[in-house]
Amino acid sequence: AQSVTQPDIHITVSEGASLELRCNYSYGATPYLFWYVQSPGQGLQLLLKYFSGDTLVQGIKGFEAEFKRSQSSFNLRKPSVHWSDAAEYFCAVGADNYGQNFVFGPGTRLSVLP
Amino acid sequence: KAGVTQTPRYLIKTRGQQVTLSCSPISGHRSVSWYQQTPGQGLQFLFEYFSETQRNKGNFPGRFSGRQFSNSRSEMNVSTLELGDSALYLCASSSRGELNNEQFFGPGTRLTVL
């Protein structure tokens, strides 16, 4: 069965500092990987996705993620965090190559200090 | 283009009652997925509908059901509510329901069961 782990429940960084959120997945075939962000009271917004090809993918809001098959990881990075990035971040894996059956990680809550 | 809308936004019910939640996808989208989000279990996939047919189903009891209409609007129903059904229910739509189609999430319906 597919699974996603996000080892960090809560991360606090200072504004302007770099950020890396960790994601590890378990999936037998080629994974379809996603990062979503959820602000309080909002639905989820897609930051970026990986299906194949270049293992470094660029997303919106200055985020990027790197797929490492050997480590079963898909970590999210941002070089300089803004206060508006404070939110909950979810990593997800497509559980099928057909349809929208996603398995989400437990999420990492990001706090940003001024 | 209007986003995914969900009604109602907030709902309070008592144990044993039933509830119906509604989701209107983005115009032209044919796939609608439902997720349950709770602090303890995180985001869990309920089911996906595509062209009025349930295409995928998560691991939830039969009390949870859904349907999709010809205009792609979807409803989910929960019968015999339990306290543990208190959650944020998110709906997401995509154009063709394939993994390389972005899912757009609605703001959710917050259900409280007393």
PDB file of C-alpha atoms in Angstrom:
ATOM      1  CA  ALA A   1       0.000   0.000   0.000  1.00  0.00           C
ATOM      2  CA  GLN A   2       1.080   3.507  -0.681  1.00  0.00           C
ATOM      3  CA  SER A   3       2.112   5.743   2.170  1.00  0.00           C
ATOM      4  CA  VAL A   4       3.608   9.155   2.735  1.00  0.00           C
ATOM      5  CA  THR A   5       5.498  10.353   5.788  1.00  0.00           C
ATOM      6  CA  GLN A   6       6.380  13.892   6.725  1.00  0.00           C
ATOM      7  CA  PRO A   7       8.743  13.597   9.684  1.00  0.00           C
ATOM      8  CA  ASP A   8       8.339  17.168  10.881  1.00  0.00           C
ATOM      9  CA  ILE A   9       4.984  18.006  12.429  1.00  0.00           C
ATOM     10  CA  HIS A  10       5.873  21.655  13.038  1.00  0.00           C
ATOM     11  CA  ILE A  11       8.732  23.821  11.795  1.00  0.00           C
ATOM     12  CA  THR A  12       9.518  27.388  12.759  1.00  0.00           C
ATOM     13  CA  VAL A  13      11.817  29.551  10.653  1.00  0.00           C
ATOM     14  CA  SER A  14      12.675  33.221  10.590  1.00  0.00           C
ATOM     15  CA  GLU A  15      11.526  35.358   7.713  1.00  0.00           C
ATOM     16  CA  GLY A  16      14.207  35.393   5.036  1.00  0.00           C
ATOM     17  CA  ALA A  17      15.677  32.056   6.102  1.00  0.00           C
ATOM     18  CA  SER A  18      15.756  29.037   3.849  1.00  0.00           C
ATOM     19  CA  LEU A  19      13.263  26.219   4.215  1.00  0.00           C
ATOM     20  CA  GLU A  20      13.239  22.496   3.569  1.00  0.00           C
ATOM     21  CA  LEU A  21      10.231  20.324   4.297  1.00  0.00           C
ATOM     22  CA  ARG A  22      10.789  16.607   4.162  1.00  0.00           C
ATOM     23  CA  CYS A  23       8.633  14.009   2.484  1.00  0.00           C
ATOM     24  CA  ASN A  24       9.209  10.282   2.111  1.00  0.00           C
ATOM     25  CA  TYR A  25       6.922   7.987   0.195  1.00  0.00           C
ATOM     26  CA  SER A  26       6.360   4.305  -0.257  1.00  0.00           C
ATOM     27  CA  TYR A  27       5.051   3.213  -3.618  1.00  0.00           C
ATOM     28  CA  GLY A  28       5.942   0.277  -5.801  1.00  0.00           C
ATOM     29  CA  ALA A  29       5.739   1.883  -9.202  1.00  0.00           C
ATOM     30  CA  THR A  30       6.786   5.236 -10.568  1.00  0.00           C
ATOM     31  CA  PRO A  31       5.218   7.742  -8.207  1.00  0.00           C
ATOM     32  CA  TYR A  32       3.216  10.779  -9.055  1.00  0.00           C
ATOM     33  CA  LEU A  33       4.178  13.255  -6.326  1.00  0.00           C
ATOM     34  CA  PHE A  34       2.608  16.505  -5.240  1.00  0.00           C
ATOM     35  CA  TRP A  35       3.022  19.259  -2.699  1.00  0.00           C
ATOM     36  CA  TYR A  36      -0.014  21.198  -1.534  1.00  0.00           C
ATOM     37  CA  VAL A  37      -0.372  24.146   0.819  1.00  0.00           C
ATOM     38  CA  GLN A  38      -3.343  24.881   3.046  1.00  0.00           C
ATOM     39  CA  SER A  39      -3.843  28.233   4.717  1.00  0.00           C
ATOM     40  CA  PRO A  40      -6.206  28.480   7.697  1.00  0.00           C
ATOM     41  CA  GLY A  41      -9.822  28.181   6.628  1.00  0.00           C
ATOM     42  CA  GLN A  42      -8.858  27.465   3.050  1.00  0.00           C
ATOM     43  CA  GLY A  43      -8.795  24.490   0.770  1.00  0.00           C
ATOM     44  CA  LEU A  44      -5.602  23.045  -0.624  1.00  0.00           C
ATOM     45  CA  GLN A  45      -3.571  24.733  -3.336  1.00  0.00           C
ATOM     46  CA  LEU A  46      -1.148  22.846  -5.555  1.00  0.00           C
ATOM     47  CA  LEU A  47       2.442  24.098  -5.246  1.00  0.00           C
ATOM     48  CA  LEU A  48       4.124  21.688  -7.640  1.00  0.00           C
ATOM     49  CA  LYS A  49       4.048  18.157  -8.997  1.00  0.00           C
ATOM     50  CA  TYR A  50       6.411  15.518 -10.325  1.00  0.00           C
ATOM     51  CA  PHE A  51       5.521  12.859 -12.841  1.00  0.00           C
ATOM     52  CA  SER A  52       8.729  12.131 -14.722  1.00  0.00           C
ATOM     53  CA  GLY A  53      11.754  13.771 -16.286  1.00  0.00           C
ATOM     54  CA  ASP A  54      13.842  16.396 -14.548  1.00  0.00           C
ATOM     55  CA  THR A  55      14.023  15.514 -10.870  1.00  0.00           C
ATOM     56  CA  LEU A  56      14.100  19.163  -9.795  1.00  0.00           C
ATOM     57  CA  VAL A  57      10.708  20.732 -10.272  1.00  0.00           C
ATOM     58  CA  GLN A  58       9.756  24.361  -9.903  1.00  0.00           C
ATOM     59  CA  GLY A  59       6.449  25.460  -8.487  1.00  0.00           C
ATOM     60  CA  ILE A  60       4.535  28.545  -7.613  1.00  0.00           C
ATOM     61  CA  LYS A  61       5.470  31.086  -4.942  1.00  0.00           C
ATOM     62  CA  GLY A  62       9.192  30.369  -5.362  1.00  0.00           C
ATOM     63  CA  PHE A  63       9.027  26.757  -4.180  1.00  0.00           C
ATOM     64  CA  GLU A  64      10.932  23.868  -5.678  1.00  0.00           C
ATOM     65  CA  ALA A  65      11.182  20.166  -4.895  1.00  0.00           C
ATOM     66  CA  GLU A  66      13.664  17.462  -5.728  1.00  0.00           C
ATOM     67  CA  PHE A  67      12.710  13.863  -6.420  1.00  0.00           C
ATOM     68  CA  LYS A  68      15.289  11.333  -5.210  1.00  0.00           C
ATOM     69  CA  ARG A  69      14.289   7.812  -6.132  1.00  0.00           C
ATOM     70  CA  SER A  70      17.147   6.217  -4.184  1.00  0.00           C
ATOM     71  CA  GLN A  71      15.925   7.878  -0.986  1.00  0.00           C
ATOM     72  CA  SER A  72      12.199   7.711  -1.789  1.00  0.00           C
ATOM     73  CA  SER A  73      12.060  11.386  -1.010  1.00  0.00           C
ATOM     74  CA  PHE A  74      10.457  14.478  -2.472  1.00  0.00           C
ATOM     75  CA  ASN A  75      11.591  17.376  -0.284  1.00  0.00           C
ATOM     76  CA  LEU A  76      10.202  20.865  -0.703  1.00  0.00           C
ATOM     77  CA  ARG A  77      12.531  23.861  -0.571  1.00  0.00           C
ATOM     78  CA  LYS A  78      12.398  27.620  -0.654  1.00  0.00           C
ATOM     79  CA  PRO A  79      15.493  29.818  -0.488  1.00  0.00           C
ATOM     80  CA  SER A  80      13.909  32.703   1.402  1.00  0.00           C
ATOM     81  CA  VAL A  81      10.704  32.359   3.406  1.00  0.00           C
ATOM     82  CA  HIS A  82       8.116  35.125   3.567  1.00  0.00           C
ATOM     83  CA  TRP A  83       5.685  35.642   6.446  1.00  0.00           C
ATOM     84  CA  SER A  84       2.831  34.776   4.086  1.00  0.00           C
ATOM     85  CA  ASP A  85       4.264  31.255   3.684  1.00  0.00           C
ATOM     86  CA  ALA A  86       3.027  30.328   7.162  1.00  0.00           C
ATOM     87  CA  ALA A  87       0.568  27.499   6.503  1.00  0.00           C
ATOM     88  CA  GLU A  88       0.262  23.726   6.511  1.00  0.00           C
ATOM     89  CA  TYR A  89       2.072  21.799   3.808  1.00  0.00           C
ATOM     90  CA  PHE A  90       1.049  18.392   2.546  1.00  0.00           C
ATOM     91  CA  CYS A  91       2.973  15.948   0.431  1.00  0.00           C
ATOM     92  CA  ALA A  92       0.882  13.481  -1.586  1.00  0.00           C
ATOM     93  CA  VAL A  93       1.398  10.505  -3.854  1.00  0.00           C
ATOM     94  CA  GLY A  94      -0.892   9.435  -6.626  1.00  0.00           C
ATOM     95  CA  ALA A  95      -2.040   5.990  -5.632  1.00  0.00           C
ATOM     96  CA  ASP A  96      -3.048   4.867  -9.071  1.00  0.00           C
ATOM     97  CA  ASN A  97      -2.174   5.765 -12.610  1.00  0.00           C
ATOM     98  CA  TYR A  98      -5.840   6.372 -13.191  1.00  0.00           C
ATOM     99  CA  GLY A  99      -8.111   8.659 -11.307  1.00  0.00           C
ATOM    100  CA  GLN A 100      -7.553  10.985  -8.419  1.00  0.00           C
ATOM    101  CA  ASN A 101      -7.012   8.615  -5.519  1.00  0.00           C
ATOM    102  CA  PHE A 102      -4.334  10.494  -3.600  1.00  0.00           C
ATOM    103  CA  VAL A 103      -2.586   9.453  -0.397  1.00  0.00           C
ATOM    104  CA  PHE A 104      -1.592  12.459   1.670  1.00  0.00           C
ATOM    105  CA  GLY A 105       1.074  12.786   4.308  1.00  0.00           C
ATOM    106  CA  PRO A 106       0.142  14.051   7.777  1.00  0.00           C
ATOM    107  CA  GLY A 107       1.276  17.569   6.989  1.00  0.00           C
ATOM    108  CA  THR A 108       3.918  19.958   8.320  1.00  0.00           C
ATOM    109  CA  ARG A 109       2.831  23.182   9.920  1.00  0.00           C
ATOM    110  CA  LEU A 110       5.148  26.067   9.109  1.00  0.00           C
ATOM    111  CA  SER A 111       5.421  29.078  11.396  1.00  0.00           C
ATOM    112  CA  VAL A 112       7.399  32.127  10.305  1.00  0.00           C
ATOM    113  CA  LEU A 113       9.009  34.479  12.824  1.00  0.00           C
ATOM    114  CA  PRO A 114       9.293  38.173  11.920  1.00  0.00           C
TER     115      PRO A 114
ATOM    116  CA  LYS B   1     -13.615  31.193 -13.928  1.00  0.00           C
ATOM    117  CA  ALA B   2     -15.321  30.492 -10.620  1.00  0.00           C
ATOM    118  CA  GLY B   3     -13.548  28.068  -8.322  1.00  0.00           C
ATOM    119  CA  VAL B   4     -14.884  24.984  -6.603  1.00  0.00           C
ATOM    120  CA  THR B   5     -17.740  25.865  -4.304  1.00  0.00           C
ATOM    121  CA  GLN B   6     -19.006  23.846  -1.388  1.00  0.00           C
ATOM    122  CA  THR B   7     -22.195  24.300   0.545  1.00  0.00           C
ATOM    123  CA  PRO B   8     -22.847  24.684   3.318  1.00  0.00           C
ATOM    124  CA  ARG B   9     -19.572  25.928   4.790  1.00  0.00           C
ATOM    125  CA  TYR B  10     -20.498  24.972   8.326  1.00  0.00           C
ATOM    126  CA  LEU B  11     -22.896  22.402   9.656  1.00  0.00           C
ATOM    127  CA  ILE B  12     -23.838  21.149  13.102  1.00  0.00           C
ATOM    128  CA  LYS B  13     -25.665  17.866  13.478  1.00  0.00           C
ATOM    129  CA  THR B  14     -26.381  15.399  16.258  1.00  0.00           C
ATOM    130  CA  ARG B  15     -25.497  11.731  16.416  1.00  0.00           C
ATOM    131  CA  GLY B  16     -27.771   9.502  14.400  1.00  0.00           C
ATOM    132  CA  GLN B  17     -28.803  12.180  11.934  1.00  0.00           C
ATOM    133  CA  GLN B  18     -27.845  12.205   8.308  1.00  0.00           C
ATOM    134  CA  VAL B  19     -26.252  14.997   6.300  1.00  0.00           C
ATOM    135  CA  THR B  20     -25.818  15.943   2.659  1.00  0.00           C
ATOM    136  CA  LEU B  21     -22.951  18.103   1.451  1.00  0.00           C
ATOM    137  CA  SER B  22     -22.784  19.695  -1.956  1.00  0.00           C
ATOM    138  CA  CYS B  23     -19.908  20.472  -4.296  1.00  0.00           C
ATOM    139  CA  SER B  24     -19.987  22.453  -7.519  1.00  0.00           C
ATOM    140  CA  PRO B  25     -16.848  21.877  -9.589  1.00  0.00           C
ATOM    141  CA  ILE B  26     -15.145  24.317 -11.864  1.00  0.00           C
ATOM    142  CA  SER B  27     -17.057  24.691 -15.098  1.00  0.00           C
ATOM    143  CA  GLY B  28     -16.013  22.007 -17.569  1.00  0.00           C
ATOM    144  CA  HIS B  29     -14.483  19.725 -14.974  1.00  0.00           C
ATOM    145  CA  ARG B  30     -15.831  16.198 -15.017  1.00  0.00           C
ATOM    146  CA  SER B  31     -14.029  14.639 -12.065  1.00  0.00           C
ATOM    147  CA  VAL B  32     -15.001  15.345  -8.476  1.00  0.00           C
ATOM    148  CA  SER B  33     -13.213  13.836  -5.491  1.00  0.00           C
ATOM    149  CA  TRP B  34     -14.099  14.003  -1.825  1.00  0.00           C
ATOM    150  CA  TYR B  35     -11.707  13.965   1.120  1.00  0.00           C
ATOM    151  CA  GLN B  36     -12.169  13.920   4.872  1.00  0.00           C
ATOM    152  CA  GLN B  37      -9.706  15.927   6.949  1.00  0.00           C
ATOM    153  CA  THR B  38      -9.382  15.385  10.697  1.00  0.00           C
ATOM    154  CA  PRO B  39      -6.598  16.250  13.150  1.00  0.00           C
ATOM    155  CA  GLY B  40      -6.087  12.603  14.008  1.00  0.00           C
ATOM    156  CA  GLN B  41      -6.307  10.906  10.610  1.00  0.00           C
ATOM    157  CA  GLY B  42      -5.265  13.748   8.341  1.00  0.00           C
ATOM    158  CA  LEU B  43      -6.534  13.874   4.792  1.00  0.00           C
ATOM    159  CA  GLN B  44      -8.240  10.713   3.651  1.00  0.00           C
ATOM    160  CA  PHE B  45      -9.708   9.971   0.254  1.00  0.00           C
ATOM    161  CA  LEU B  46     -13.399   9.159   0.297  1.00  0.00           C
ATOM    162  CA  PHE B  47     -14.381   8.659  -3.341  1.00  0.00           C
ATOM    163  CA  GLU B  48     -14.125  10.054  -6.834  1.00  0.00           C
ATOM    164  CA  TYR B  49     -16.825  10.528  -9.410  1.00  0.00           C
ATOM    165  CA  PHE B  50     -16.298  10.932 -13.119  1.00  0.00           C
ATOM    166  CA  SER B  51     -19.115  11.410 -15.584  1.00  0.00           C
ATOM    167  CA  GLU B  52     -21.707  10.420 -12.989  1.00  0.00           C
ATOM    168  CA  THR B  53     -19.932   7.154 -12.116  1.00  0.00           C
ATOM    169  CA  GLN B  54     -18.005   6.348  -8.986  1.00  0.00           C
ATOM    170  CA  ARG B  55     -14.553   5.516 -10.237  1.00  0.00           C
ATOM    171  CA  ASN B  56     -12.533   5.184  -7.040  1.00  0.00           C
ATOM    172  CA  LYS B  57     -13.457   4.587  -3.431  1.00  0.00           C
ATOM    173  CA  GLY B  58     -11.483   4.928  -0.243  1.00  0.00           C
ATOM    174  CA  ASN B  59     -11.695   2.843   2.881  1.00  0.00           C
ATOM    175  CA  PHE B  60     -14.791   4.278   4.504  1.00  0.00           C
ATOM    176  CA  PRO B  61     -17.937   2.516   5.751  1.00  0.00           C
ATOM    177  CA  GLY B  62     -21.071   2.333   3.669  1.00  0.00           C
ATOM    178  CA  ARG B  63     -22.590   5.176   5.685  1.00  0.00           C
ATOM    179  CA  PHE B  64     -20.605   7.439   3.396  1.00  0.00           C
ATOM    180  CA  SER B  65     -22.030   7.672  -0.083  1.00  0.00           C
ATOM    181  CA  GLY B  66     -22.053  10.080  -2.953  1.00  0.00           C
ATOM    182  CA  ARG B  67     -23.357  10.808  -6.368  1.00  0.00           C
ATOM    183  CA  GLN B  68     -22.686  13.035  -9.302  1.00  0.00           C
ATOM    184  CA  PHE B  69     -25.202  14.727 -11.526  1.00  0.00           C
ATOM    185  CA  SER B  70     -25.111  15.298 -15.252  1.00  0.00           C
ATOM    186  CA  ASN B  71     -23.824  18.843 -14.719  1.00  0.00           C
ATOM    187  CA  SER B  72     -20.891  17.358 -12.712  1.00  0.00           C
ATOM    188  CA  ARG B  73     -22.151  18.749  -9.421  1.00  0.00           C
ATOM    189  CA  SER B  74     -21.667  16.226  -6.664  1.00  0.00           C
ATOM    190  CA  GLU B  75     -23.188  15.459  -3.317  1.00  0.00           C
ATOM    191  CA  MET B  76     -21.974  13.301  -0.522  1.00  0.00           C
ATOM    192  CA  ASN B  77     -24.208  11.847   2.134  1.00  0.00           C
ATOM    193  CA  VAL B  78     -23.357  10.549   5.552  1.00  0.00           C
ATOM    194  CA  SER B  79     -26.051   8.567   7.322  1.00  0.00           C
ATOM    195  CA  THR B  80     -26.311   7.707  11.009  1.00  0.00           C
ATOM    196  CA  LEU B  81     -23.747  10.291  12.019  1.00  0.00           C
ATOM    197  CA  GLU B  82     -21.161   9.437  14.641  1.00  0.00           C
ATOM    198  CA  LEU B  83     -19.056  11.784  16.743  1.00  0.00           C
ATOM    199  CA  GLY B  84     -15.997  10.688  14.776  1.00  0.00           C
ATOM    200  CA  ASP B  85     -17.505  12.029  11.578  1.00  0.00           C
ATOM    201  CA  SER B  86     -16.747  15.555  12.749  1.00  0.00           C
ATOM    202  CA  ALA B  87     -14.299  16.800  10.164  1.00  0.00           C
ATOM    203  CA  LEU B  88     -13.567  19.169   7.343  1.00  0.00           C
ATOM    204  CA  TYR B  89     -14.896  17.650   4.130  1.00  0.00           C
ATOM    205  CA  LEU B  90     -13.044  18.825   1.059  1.00  0.00           C
ATOM    206  CA  CYS B  91     -14.144  18.516  -2.509  1.00  0.00           C
ATOM    207  CA  ALA B  92     -11.756  18.748  -5.449  1.00  0.00           C
ATOM    208  CA  SER B  93     -12.373  18.883  -9.154  1.00  0.00           C
ATOM    209  CA  SER B  94     -10.216  18.259 -12.175  1.00  0.00           C
ATOM    210  CA  SER B  95     -10.844  18.351 -15.882  1.00  0.00           C
ATOM    211  CA  ARG B  96     -10.408  14.691 -16.813  1.00  0.00           C
ATOM    212  CA  GLY B  97      -9.596  13.067 -13.498  1.00  0.00           C
ATOM    213  CA  GLU B  98      -6.152  11.964 -14.588  1.00  0.00           C
ATOM    214  CA  LEU B  99      -3.170  12.299 -12.293  1.00  0.00           C
ATOM    215  CA  ASN B 100      -1.524  14.851 -14.535  1.00  0.00           C
ATOM    216  CA  ASN B 101      -4.604  17.053 -14.242  1.00  0.00           C
ATOM    217  CA  GLU B 102      -4.417  19.480 -11.374  1.00  0.00           C
ATOM    218  CA  GLN B 103      -7.014  19.023  -8.666  1.00  0.00           C
ATOM    219  CA  PHE B 104      -8.611  22.264  -7.529  1.00  0.00           C
ATOM    220  CA  PHE B 105      -9.917  22.166  -3.981  1.00  0.00           C
ATOM    221  CA  GLY B 106     -12.884  23.933  -2.519  1.00  0.00           C
ATOM    222  CA  PRO B 107     -12.798  25.631   0.898  1.00  0.00           C
ATOM    223  CA  GLY B 108     -14.494  22.683   2.552  1.00  0.00           C
ATOM    224  CA  THR B 109     -17.532  22.053   4.707  1.00  0.00           C
ATOM    225  CA  ARG B 110     -16.871  21.953   8.431  1.00  0.00           C
ATOM    226  CA  LEU B 111     -19.158  19.307   9.955  1.00  0.00           C
ATOM    227  CA  THR B 112     -19.562  19.110  13.701  1.00  0.00           C
ATOM    228  CA  VAL B 113     -21.426  16.164  15.179  1.00  0.00           C
ATOM    229  CA  LEU B 114     -22.701  16.619  18.733  1.00  0.00           C
TER     230      LEU B 114
END
